[in-house]
Tab-separated table of N, CA, C and O in Angstrom:
chain	number	residue	atom	x	y	z
U	185	PHE	N	115.818	190.288	95.188
U	185	PHE	CA	115.916	191.391	95.985
U	185	PHE	C	116.877	192.104	96.830
U	185	PHE	O	117.131	193.240	96.390
U	186	LEU	N	117.181	191.151	97.876
U	186	LEU	CA	118.445	191.730	98.315
U	186	LEU	C	119.551	191.758	97.799
U	186	LEU	O	120.578	193.060	98.171
U	187	SER	N	119.618	191.069	96.945
U	187	SER	CA	121.255	191.610	95.594
U	187	SER	C	120.889	192.538	94.951
U	187	SER	O	122.059	193.420	95.079
U	188	LEU	N	119.658	193.820	94.845
U	188	LEU	CA	119.516	194.405	94.268
U	188	LEU	C	120.682	195.828	95.464
U	188	LEU	O	120.675	196.135	94.432
U	189	PHE	N	120.721	195.913	96.526
U	189	PHE	CA	120.866	196.674	97.850
U	189	PHE	C	122.199	196.468	97.488
U	189	PHE	O	122.999	197.065	97.116
U	190	LEU	N	122.485	194.372	97.235
U	190	LEU	CA	123.576	194.294	97.975
U	190	LEU	C	125.029	194.422	96.972
U	190	LEU	O	126.240	194.772	96.958
U	191	PHE	N	124.342	194.136	95.907
U	191	PHE	CA	125.593	194.112	94.158
U	191	PHE	C	126.626	195.920	94.640
U	191	PHE	O	127.686	195.996	94.160
U	192	PRO	N	125.412	196.925	94.461
U	192	PRO	CA	125.671	198.490	94.379
U	192	PRO	C	127.290	198.240	95.085
U	192	PRO	O	128.428	198.825	94.259
U	193	LEU	N	126.847	198.178	96.453
U	193	LEU	CA	127.842	198.364	97.422
U	193	LEU	C	129.275	197.323	97.100
U	193	LEU	O	129.754	198.075	97.577
U	194	VAL	N	129.263	196.527	96.981
U	194	VAL	CA	129.719	195.452	96.877
U	194	VAL	C	130.649	195.873	96.307
U	194	VAL	O	131.825	196.065	96.181
U	195	CYS	N	130.220	196.295	94.732
U	195	CYS	CA	130.694	196.411	93.325
U	195	CYS	C	131.726	198.110	93.804
U	195	CYS	O	132.817	198.447	93.369
U	196	TYR	N	130.899	198.657	94.763
U	196	TYR	CA	131.473	200.285	94.946
U	196	TYR	C	132.797	199.900	96.120
U	196	TYR	O	132.987	200.869	96.193
U	197	ALA	N	132.785	199.280	96.468
U	197	ALA	CA	133.378	199.089	98.075
U	197	ALA	C	134.608	198.891	97.661
U	197	ALA	O	135.202	199.357	98.004
U	198	PHE	N	134.998	197.555	96.807
U	198	PHE	CA	135.593	197.392	95.899
U	198	PHE	C	136.678	198.255	94.496
U	198	PHE	O	137.950	198.211	93.932
U	199	LYS	N	136.228	199.406	94.903
U	199	LYS	CA	136.608	200.031	93.531
U	199	LYS	C	136.947	201.617	94.187
U	199	LYS	O	136.716	201.763	94.859
U	200	PRO	N	138.325	201.894	93.932
U	200	PRO	CA	139.414	202.919	94.213
U	200	PRO	C	139.066	204.032	94.585
U	200	PRO	O	139.080	204.585	93.237
U	201	MET	N	138.380	204.774	95.245
U	201	MET	CA	137.741	206.519	94.474
U	201	MET	C	139.354	207.637	95.326
U	201	MET	O	139.411	208.401	94.661
U	202	HIS	N	140.047	206.690	96.724
U	202	HIS	CA	140.730	208.513	96.540
U	202	HIS	C	141.769	207.176	96.775
U	202	HIS	O	141.995	206.968	97.482
U	203	SER	N	142.929	208.060	96.887
U	203	SER	CA	144.285	207.487	97.177
U	203	SER	C	143.987	207.410	99.151
U	203	SER	O	143.560	208.306	99.327
U	204	ILE	N	145.534	206.736	99.517
U	204	ILE	CA	145.838	206.365	100.196
U	204	ILE	C	146.347	208.237	101.351
U	204	ILE	O	145.920	208.135	102.420
U	205	ARG	N	146.691	208.240	100.579
U	205	ARG	CA	147.259	210.035	100.768
U	205	ARG	C	146.362	210.854	101.440
U	205	ARG	O	146.274	212.030	101.969
U	206	HIS	N	145.423	210.579	99.916
U	206	HIS	CA	143.955	211.639	100.613
U	206	HIS	C	143.080	211.305	101.783
U	206	HIS	O	142.536	211.561	103.092
U	207	PHE	N	143.166	210.002	102.337
U	207	PHE	CA	142.448	209.620	103.287
U	207	PHE	C	143.220	209.721	104.908
U	207	PHE	O	143.805	210.570	105.755
U	208	SER	N	144.604	209.417	104.609
U	208	SER	CA	145.570	209.682	105.539
U	208	SER	C	145.214	211.404	106.175
U	208	SER	O	146.207	210.951	107.342
U	209	SER	N	145.447	211.508	104.902
U	209	SER	CA	145.675	214.213	104.812
U	209	SER	C	143.814	213.905	106.817
U	209	SER	O	144.147	215.220	106.374
U	210	LEU	N	143.113	213.218	106.469
U	210	LEU	CA	142.172	213.313	106.809
U	210	LEU	C	142.256	212.653	107.981
U	210	LEU	O	141.631	213.599	109.568
U	211	LEU	N	142.950	212.223	108.843
U	211	LEU	CA	143.080	211.947	110.132
U	211	LEU	C	143.155	212.979	111.143
U	211	LEU	O	143.366	213.455	111.524
U	212	MET	N	143.780	214.104	109.938
U	212	MET	CA	144.894	215.226	110.999
U	212	MET	C	143.309	216.480	110.816
U	212	MET	O	143.380	217.398	110.752
U	213	SER	N	142.784	216.308	110.239
U	213	SER	CA	141.602	217.571	109.918
U	213	SER	C	140.440	217.347	110.711
U	213	SER	O	138.667	217.651	110.333
U	214	ASN	N	140.782	217.468	112.063
U	214	ASN	CA	140.016	217.546	113.178
U	214	ASN	C	138.965	219.035	113.564
U	214	ASN	O	138.422	219.578	114.191
U	215	LYS	N	140.397	219.793	113.180
U	215	LYS	CA	140.269	221.115	113.800
U	215	LYS	C	138.801	222.122	112.822
U	215	LYS	O	138.691	221.723	111.403
U	216	LEU	N	137.989	223.286	113.520
U	216	LEU	CA	137.882	223.898	112.678
U	216	LEU	C	138.758	225.143	111.346
U	216	LEU	O	139.138	224.874	112.042
U	217	LEU	N	137.642	225.039	110.383
U	217	LEU	CA	138.162	225.852	109.420
U	217	LEU	C	138.238	226.874	110.110
U	217	LEU	O	137.647	227.633	110.525
U	218	THR	N	139.442	227.385	109.960
U	218	THR	CA	139.812	228.817	109.088
U	218	THR	C	139.549	230.539	108.531
U	218	THR	O	138.142	229.969	107.614
U	219	LYS	N	138.537	231.164	109.083
U	219	LYS	CA	138.416	231.909	108.684
U	219	LYS	C	138.601	232.094	107.092
U	219	LYS	O	137.485	232.456	105.630
U	220	ASP	N	139.917	232.315	106.532
U	220	ASP	CA	140.832	232.435	105.785
U	220	ASP	C	140.478	230.803	104.897
U	220	ASP	O	140.202	231.043	103.464
U	221	GLU	N	140.115	229.342	105.613
U	221	GLU	CA	139.709	228.575	104.774
U	221	GLU	C	138.070	228.535	104.013
U	221	GLU	O	138.689	228.462	102.841
U	222	ARG	N	137.464	229.191	105.192
U	222	ARG	CA	135.965	228.580	104.279
U	222	ARG	C	135.312	228.811	103.538
U	222	ARG	O	135.420	228.086	102.766
U	223	PRO	N	136.086	230.123	103.463
U	223	PRO	CA	136.213	230.834	101.611
U	223	PRO	C	136.610	230.119	100.598
U	223	PRO	O	135.628	229.197	99.771
U	224	GLN	N	137.527	229.557	100.417
U	224	GLN	CA	138.083	228.481	99.509
U	224	GLN	C	138.030	226.947	99.718
U	224	GLN	O	136.882	226.787	98.018
U	225	LEU	N	137.311	225.912	100.514
U	225	LEU	CA	137.213	225.046	101.049
U	225	LEU	C	135.519	224.887	100.463
U	225	LEU	O	135.380	223.438	99.982
U	226	LEU	N	134.804	225.879	100.678
U	226	LEU	CA	133.540	225.806	100.537
U	226	LEU	C	132.682	225.971	99.395
U	226	LEU	O	131.074	225.700	99.432
U	227	ASN	N	133.254	226.907	98.233
U	227	ASN	CA	133.152	227.378	97.646
U	227	ASN	C	132.439	226.324	96.253
U	227	ASN	O	131.119	226.286	96.136
U	228	ASN	N	133.329	225.480	96.596
U	228	ASN	CA	133.138	224.572	95.173
U	228	ASN	C	131.631	223.343	95.097
U	228	ASN	O	130.860	223.448	94.736
U	229	LEU	N	131.945	223.263	96.980
U	229	LEU	CA	130.209	222.184	97.459
U	229	LEU	C	129.270	224.034	97.082
U	229	LEU	O	128.364	223.387	96.645
U	230	VAL	N	129.423	224.412	97.906
U	230	VAL	CA	127.896	226.289	97.635
U	230	VAL	C	127.427	225.858	96.127
U	230	VAL	O	126.734	225.768	95.733
U	231	ASN	N	128.770	225.392	95.220
U	231	ASN	CA	128.477	225.500	93.508
U	231	ASN	C	127.528	224.379	93.415
U	231	ASN	O	127.580	223.981	91.866
U	232	LYS	N	128.805	223.270	93.792
U	232	LYS	CA	127.636	222.107	93.552
U	232	LYS	C	126.252	222.026	94.235
U	232	LYS	O	125.407	220.216	94.411
U	233	GLY	N	125.608	222.667	95.070
U	233	GLY	CA	124.920	222.439	95.419
U	233	GLY	C	124.441	222.782	96.667
U	233	GLY	O	122.534	222.378	97.644
U	234	TRP	N	125.515	222.638	97.713
U	234	TRP	CA	125.220	222.331	99.204
U	234	TRP	C	125.128	224.011	99.507
U	234	TRP	O	124.884	224.402	99.376
U	235	VAL	N	124.460	223.695	100.673
U	235	VAL	CA	124.564	225.601	101.770
U	235	VAL	C	125.029	225.173	103.657
U	235	VAL	O	124.667	224.229	103.765
U	236	VAL	N	125.428	226.281	103.274
U	236	VAL	CA	125.992	226.546	103.534
U	236	VAL	C	124.663	226.922	105.044
U	236	VAL	O	124.658	228.357	105.438
U	237	LEU	N	124.692	226.082	106.391
U	237	LEU	CA	123.234	226.334	107.499
U	237	LEU	C	123.299	228.179	108.639
U	237	LEU	O	125.182	228.025	107.866
U	238	SER	N	122.359	228.838	108.476
U	238	SER	CA	122.454	230.421	108.638
U	238	SER	C	122.286	230.008	110.705
U	238	SER	O	123.472	230.506	111.106
U	239	ASP	N	122.377	228.578	111.124
U	239	ASP	CA	121.739	228.838	112.137
U	239	ASP	C	122.712	227.905	113.004
U	239	ASP	O	122.689	227.487	114.130
U	240	ARG	N	123.585	226.741	112.368
U	240	ARG	CA	124.576	226.326	112.997
U	240	ARG	C	125.543	226.201	111.797
U	240	ARG	O	125.570	226.341	110.471
U	241	ASP	N	126.975	225.147	112.450
U	241	ASP	CA	128.182	225.903	111.622
U	241	ASP	C	128.048	224.204	111.048
U	241	ASP	O	129.033	222.776	112.238
U	242	ALA	N	127.534	224.369	109.936
U	242	ALA	CA	127.062	222.956	109.434
U	242	ALA	C	126.199	222.815	107.562
U	242	ALA	O	126.423	224.523	107.040
U	243	ILE	N	127.046	222.415	105.922
U	243	ILE	CA	126.021	222.155	105.610
U	243	ILE	C	125.766	220.913	105.159
U	243	ILE	O	125.631	220.655	105.664
U	244	LYS	N	124.881	221.468	103.735
U	244	LYS	CA	123.131	220.257	104.067
U	244	LYS	C	123.259	220.644	102.236
U	244	LYS	O	123.171	221.305	102.208
U	245	LYS	N	122.537	219.565	101.733
U	245	LYS	CA	122.028	219.161	100.238
U	245	LYS	C	121.184	218.119	100.049
U	245	LYS	O	121.050	217.209	101.011
U	246	LYS	N	119.769	218.953	99.816
U	246	LYS	CA	119.243	216.809	99.236
U	246	LYS	C	119.703	216.720	97.867
U	246	LYS	O	120.187	217.093	96.949
U	247	PHE	N	119.974	215.509	97.768
U	247	PHE	CA	120.126	214.681	96.908
U	247	PHE	C	118.954	213.185	96.507
U	247	PHE	O	117.647	213.552	97.228
U	248	ILE	N	118.454	213.738	94.950
U	248	ILE	CA	117.087	213.932	94.087
U	248	ILE	C	117.137	212.516	93.675
U	248	ILE	O	118.249	212.270	92.831
U	249	PHE	N	116.777	211.000	93.901
U	249	PHE	CA	117.125	210.198	92.992
U	249	PHE	C	116.053	209.468	91.639
U	249	PHE	O	115.094	210.353	92.105
U	250	LYS	N	116.114	209.097	90.538
U	250	LYS	CA	114.814	208.444	90.583
U	250	LYS	C	114.398	207.611	90.959
U	250	LYS	O	112.902	207.102	90.515
U	251	ASP	N	114.379	206.156	91.967
U	251	ASP	CA	113.183	205.457	93.607
U	251	ASP	C	114.487	205.337	93.772
U	251	ASP	O	114.731	206.410	94.586
U	252	PHE	N	113.311	204.757	94.848
U	252	PHE	CA	114.389	203.930	96.785
U	252	PHE	C	115.171	203.667	96.412
U	252	PHE	O	116.325	203.797	97.679
U	253	ILE	N	115.873	202.964	95.556
U	253	ILE	CA	116.949	201.287	95.052
U	253	ILE	C	117.577	202.763	95.055
U	253	ILE	O	119.043	202.504	95.843
U	254	GLN	N	117.335	203.201	93.740
U	254	GLN	CA	118.952	203.969	93.499
U	254	GLN	C	119.538	205.222	95.186
U	254	GLN	O	120.462	205.051	95.094
U	255	ALA	N	118.387	205.426	95.502
U	255	ALA	CA	118.747	206.307	97.317
U	255	ALA	C	119.234	205.050	97.669
U	255	ALA	O	119.872	205.967	98.882
U	256	PHE	N	118.556	204.282	98.320
U	256	PHE	CA	119.540	203.729	99.165
U	256	PHE	C	121.067	202.830	98.782
U	256	PHE	O	121.252	203.135	99.679
U	257	SER	N	120.779	202.865	97.626
U	257	SER	CA	122.077	202.573	97.553
U	257	SER	C	122.821	203.862	96.964
U	257	SER	O	123.743	203.252	98.162
U	258	PHE	N	122.813	204.874	96.832
U	258	PHE	CA	124.096	205.996	97.732
U	258	PHE	C	123.472	206.566	99.332
U	258	PHE	O	125.056	205.675	99.550
U	259	MET	N	123.311	206.192	100.066
U	259	MET	CA	123.247	205.437	101.297
U	259	MET	C	124.649	204.868	102.039
U	259	MET	O	124.977	204.673	102.345
U	260	SER	N	124.281	203.019	101.355
U	260	SER	CA	124.703	202.696	101.257
U	260	SER	C	126.567	202.837	100.885
U	260	SER	O	126.803	202.106	102.705
U	261	GLN	N	126.187	203.653	99.766
U	261	GLN	CA	127.593	203.518	99.678
U	261	GLN	C	128.318	204.279	100.701
U	261	GLN	O	129.601	204.076	100.531
U	262	GLY	N	127.653	205.521	100.251
U	262	GLY	CA	128.331	206.598	100.949
U	262	GLY	C	128.383	205.628	102.673
U	262	GLY	O	129.472	206.146	103.395
U	263	ALA	N	127.837	205.097	103.790
U	263	ALA	CA	127.863	204.304	104.920
U	263	ALA	C	128.603	203.618	105.051
U	263	ALA	O	129.979	204.080	105.430
U	264	PHE	N	129.094	202.910	103.929
U	264	PHE	CA	130.681	202.491	103.488
U	264	PHE	C	131.937	202.963	104.536
U	264	PHE	O	133.104	202.732	104.261
U	265	HIS	N	131.194	204.238	103.279
U	265	HIS	CA	132.857	205.288	103.134
U	265	HIS	C	132.629	206.469	103.963
U	265	HIS	O	133.888	207.179	105.307
U	266	ALA	N	131.421	206.898	104.847
U	266	ALA	CA	131.971	207.619	106.411
U	266	ALA	C	132.195	206.594	108.109
U	266	ALA	O	132.655	206.632	109.032
U	267	GLU	N	131.978	205.179	107.561
U	267	GLU	CA	132.418	204.149	108.516
U	267	GLU	C	133.961	203.645	108.912
U	267	GLU	O	134.286	204.243	109.341
U	268	LYS	N	134.459	204.037	107.262
U	268	LYS	CA	135.817	203.844	107.333
U	268	LYS	C	136.485	205.401	107.115
U	268	LYS	O	137.797	205.505	108.078
U	269	LEU	N	135.904	206.367	107.675
U	269	LEU	CA	136.612	207.657	107.415
U	269	LEU	C	135.665	207.319	109.672
U	269	LEU	O	136.846	209.110	110.158
U	270	ASN	N	135.249	207.938	110.047
U	270	ASN	CA	134.996	207.068	111.214
U	270	ASN	C	133.884	208.417	111.611
U	270	ASN	O	134.882	209.433	112.291
U	271	HIS	N	133.186	208.978	110.479
U	271	HIS	CA	132.541	210.646	109.857
U	271	HIS	C	131.549	210.648	109.815
U	271	HIS	O	131.132	209.951	108.534
U	272	HIS	N	130.358	210.172	110.387
U	272	HIS	CA	128.483	209.948	109.902
U	272	HIS	C	128.152	211.203	109.878
U	272	HIS	O	127.400	211.358	110.455
U	273	PRO	N	127.288	211.012	108.674
U	273	PRO	CA	126.709	212.243	108.412
U	273	PRO	C	125.083	212.044	109.251
U	273	PRO	O	124.732	211.663	109.971
U	274	GLU	N	124.312	212.882	109.264
U	274	GLU	CA	122.818	213.121	109.417
U	274	GLU	C	121.855	213.562	107.755
U	274	GLU	O	123.139	214.217	107.601
U	275	TRP	N	122.005	212.531	108.500
U	275	TRP	CA	120.679	212.365	106.796
U	275	TRP	C	119.855	211.279	107.333
U	275	TRP	O	118.928	210.965	108.272
U	276	PHE	N	118.690	212.249	106.206
U	276	PHE	CA	117.252	211.527	106.645
U	276	PHE	C	117.335	211.230	105.198
U	276	PHE	O	116.950	211.660	104.355
U	277	ASN	N	116.039	210.391	105.375
U	277	ASN	CA	115.927	209.790	104.007
U	277	ASN	C	114.031	209.402	103.406
U	277	ASN	O	114.044	208.463	104.671
U	278	VAL	N	113.814	209.808	102.454
U	278	VAL	CA	112.584	209.948	102.402
U	278	VAL	C	112.388	209.462	100.873
U	278	VAL	O	112.435	210.264	99.486
U	279	TYR	N	111.758	208.322	100.685
U	279	TYR	CA	111.677	207.065	99.172
U	279	TYR	C	113.324	208.325	98.410
U	279	TYR	O	113.809	207.195	98.590
U	280	ASN	N	112.742	208.583	96.621
U	280	ASN	CA	113.714	208.754	96.467
U	280	ASN	C	114.847	209.650	97.320
U	280	ASN	O	115.939	211.018	96.204
U	281	GLN	N	114.318	210.500	98.157
U	281	GLN	CA	114.708	211.621	98.419
U	281	GLN	C	116.342	211.705	99.264
U	281	GLN	O	115.923	210.528	101.213
U	282	VAL	N	116.966	211.478	100.116
U	282	VAL	CA	118.256	211.646	100.673
U	282	VAL	C	118.644	213.559	100.679
U	282	VAL	O	119.713	214.282	100.780
U	283	GLU	N	118.502	213.472	102.346
U	283	GLU	CA	119.117	214.602	102.744
U	283	GLU	C	119.907	214.509	103.865
U	283	GLU	O	120.132	214.629	104.433
U	284	ILE	N	121.269	215.340	103.148
U	284	ILE	CA	122.502	214.758	104.296
U	284	ILE	C	123.011	216.808	105.004
U	284	ILE	O	122.970	217.298	103.951
U	285	THR	N	123.163	216.373	106.139
U	285	THR	CA	123.582	216.899	106.926
U	285	THR	C	125.106	216.948	107.889
U	285	THR	O	125.668	215.853	107.838
U	286	LEU	N	126.695	217.304	107.317
U	286	LEU	CA	127.659	217.354	107.604
U	286	LEU	C	128.200	219.082	108.394
U	286	LEU	O	127.492	219.876	108.168
U	287	SER	N	128.793	217.911	110.183
U	287	SER	CA	129.087	219.317	110.610
U	287	SER	C	130.318	218.120	111.140
U	287	SER	O	129.400	216.749	111.920
U	288	THR	N	131.388	218.666	111.821
U	288	THR	CA	131.861	217.431	112.661
U	288	THR	C	131.945	217.687	114.578
U	288	THR	O	132.189	219.141	115.028
U	289	HIS	N	130.605	217.386	114.999
U	289	HIS	CA	130.152	217.824	116.435
U	289	HIS	C	131.780	217.327	116.845
U	289	HIS	O	131.639	218.618	118.180
U	290	ASP	N	132.225	216.446	117.550
U	290	ASP	CA	134.223	216.317	118.514
U	290	ASP	C	134.416	217.845	118.239
U	290	ASP	O	134.944	218.327	118.697
U	291	ALA	N	134.164	218.178	116.743
U	291	ALA	CA	135.447	220.017	117.360
U	291	ALA	C	134.066	221.017	116.761
U	291	ALA	O	134.056	222.759	117.289
U	292	GLY	N	133.080	220.540	116.993
U	292	GLY	CA	131.803	222.270	117.354
U	292	GLY	C	131.754	223.021	115.627
U	292	GLY	O	130.738	223.710	116.583
U	293	GLY	N	131.539	221.491	114.534
U	293	GLY	CA	131.557	222.945	113.839
U	293	GLY	C	132.178	222.562	112.284
U	293	GLY	O	132.297	220.852	112.591
U	294	LEU	N	132.383	223.377	110.944
U	294	LEU	CA	132.822	222.828	109.580
U	294	LEU	C	133.969	222.251	109.811
U	294	LEU	O	134.544	223.223	110.463
U	295	THR	N	134.500	221.276	109.274
U	295	THR	CA	135.750	220.653	109.502
U	295	THR	C	136.942	220.666	108.065
U	295	THR	O	135.504	220.015	107.471
U	296	LYS	N	137.381	219.927	108.108
U	296	LYS	CA	138.052	219.115	106.032
U	296	LYS	C	136.915	217.863	106.218
U	296	LYS	O	137.176	218.269	104.773
U	297	LEU	N	137.147	217.517	107.670
U	297	LEU	CA	136.672	215.941	106.636
U	297	LEU	C	135.089	216.177	106.735
U	297	LEU	O	134.722	215.450	105.461
U	298	ASP	N	134.574	217.379	107.113
U	298	ASP	CA	133.589	217.749	106.602
U	298	ASP	C	133.486	217.841	105.339
U	298	ASP	O	132.194	217.548	104.032
U	299	ILE	N	134.156	218.778	104.438
U	299	ILE	CA	134.743	218.914	103.434
U	299	ILE	C	134.703	217.314	101.989
U	299	ILE	O	134.077	217.734	101.443
U	300	GLN	N	135.704	216.562	102.771
U	300	GLN	CA	136.063	215.369	102.977
U	300	GLN	C	135.235	214.680	102.271
U	300	GLN	O	134.647	214.063	101.032
U	301	LEU	N	133.726	214.547	103.472
U	301	LEU	CA	133.532	213.591	102.655
U	301	LEU	C	132.184	214.432	102.100
U	301	LEU	O	131.180	213.687	101.121
U	302	ALA	N	131.360	215.523	102.064
U	302	ALA	CA	130.856	215.759	101.248
U	302	ALA	C	131.455	215.604	99.780
U	302	ALA	O	130.863	215.542	99.079
U	303	GLU	N	132.442	215.931	99.540
U	303	GLU	CA	132.808	215.347	97.834
U	303	GLU	C	133.220	213.980	97.438
U	303	GLU	O	132.825	213.556	96.445
U	304	ILE	N	132.921	212.866	99.062
U	304	ILE	CA	132.826	211.846	98.651
U	304	ILE	C	131.297	211.547	98.483
U	304	ILE	O	130.783	210.893	97.325
U	305	PHE	N	130.251	211.905	98.521
U	305	PHE	CA	128.423	212.052	98.335
U	305	PHE	C	128.721	212.188	96.966
U	305	PHE	O	127.853	211.919	96.315
U	306	GLU	N	129.200	213.617	96.495
U	306	GLU	CA	129.927	214.276	95.520
U	306	GLU	C	129.809	213.501	94.883
U	306	GLU	O	129.126	212.752	92.960
U	307	ASP	N	130.721	212.680	94.463
U	307	ASP	CA	131.677	211.686	93.973
U	307	ASP	C	130.620	210.298	93.399
U	307	ASP	O	130.677	209.687	92.833
U	308	ILE	N	129.357	209.899	94.487
U	308	ILE	CA	128.704	208.303	95.107
U	308	ILE	C	127.953	209.224	93.662
U	308	ILE	O	127.471	208.243	93.049
U	309	ASN	N	127.392	209.902	94.029
U	309	ASN	CA	126.054	209.870	92.953
U	309	ASN	C	126.819	210.865	91.914
U	309	ASN	O	125.707	211.296	90.655
U	310	LYS	N	128.198	210.035	90.923
U	310	LYS	CA	127.955	210.517	89.109
U	310	LYS	C	128.276	209.065	89.554
U	310	LYS	O	128.365	209.311	87.964
U	311	ILE	N	128.487	208.357	89.814
U	311	ILE	CA	128.907	206.623	89.436
U	311	ILE	C	126.905	206.181	88.905
U	311	ILE	O	125.790	206.774	89.202
């Protein structure tokens, strides 16, 4: 039973998704998105179902899976990347649904790090 949870995580952990340059670029990305950057960086995510929240500077999306195992696997894979980036999502899970909210608390709103983590979640969802 435990192998059902660990196998996808172990396989995914050793599959390179993004280049070293991609991750090193994130180290300097905890500045709030500028007014000019916002449309350019957020439009792609909005087209993928992410919503820009009106009550705070954050983005949110609900992912729906076949069952709890797939939802939990998605969260496990996401947790691995979030920890690597030292950027942790707010998320909520009920059975086959995972709702993710991203905002950089240290910066007080959306940064490029949130955009990159959202794209990573999109990549994980394709697997």
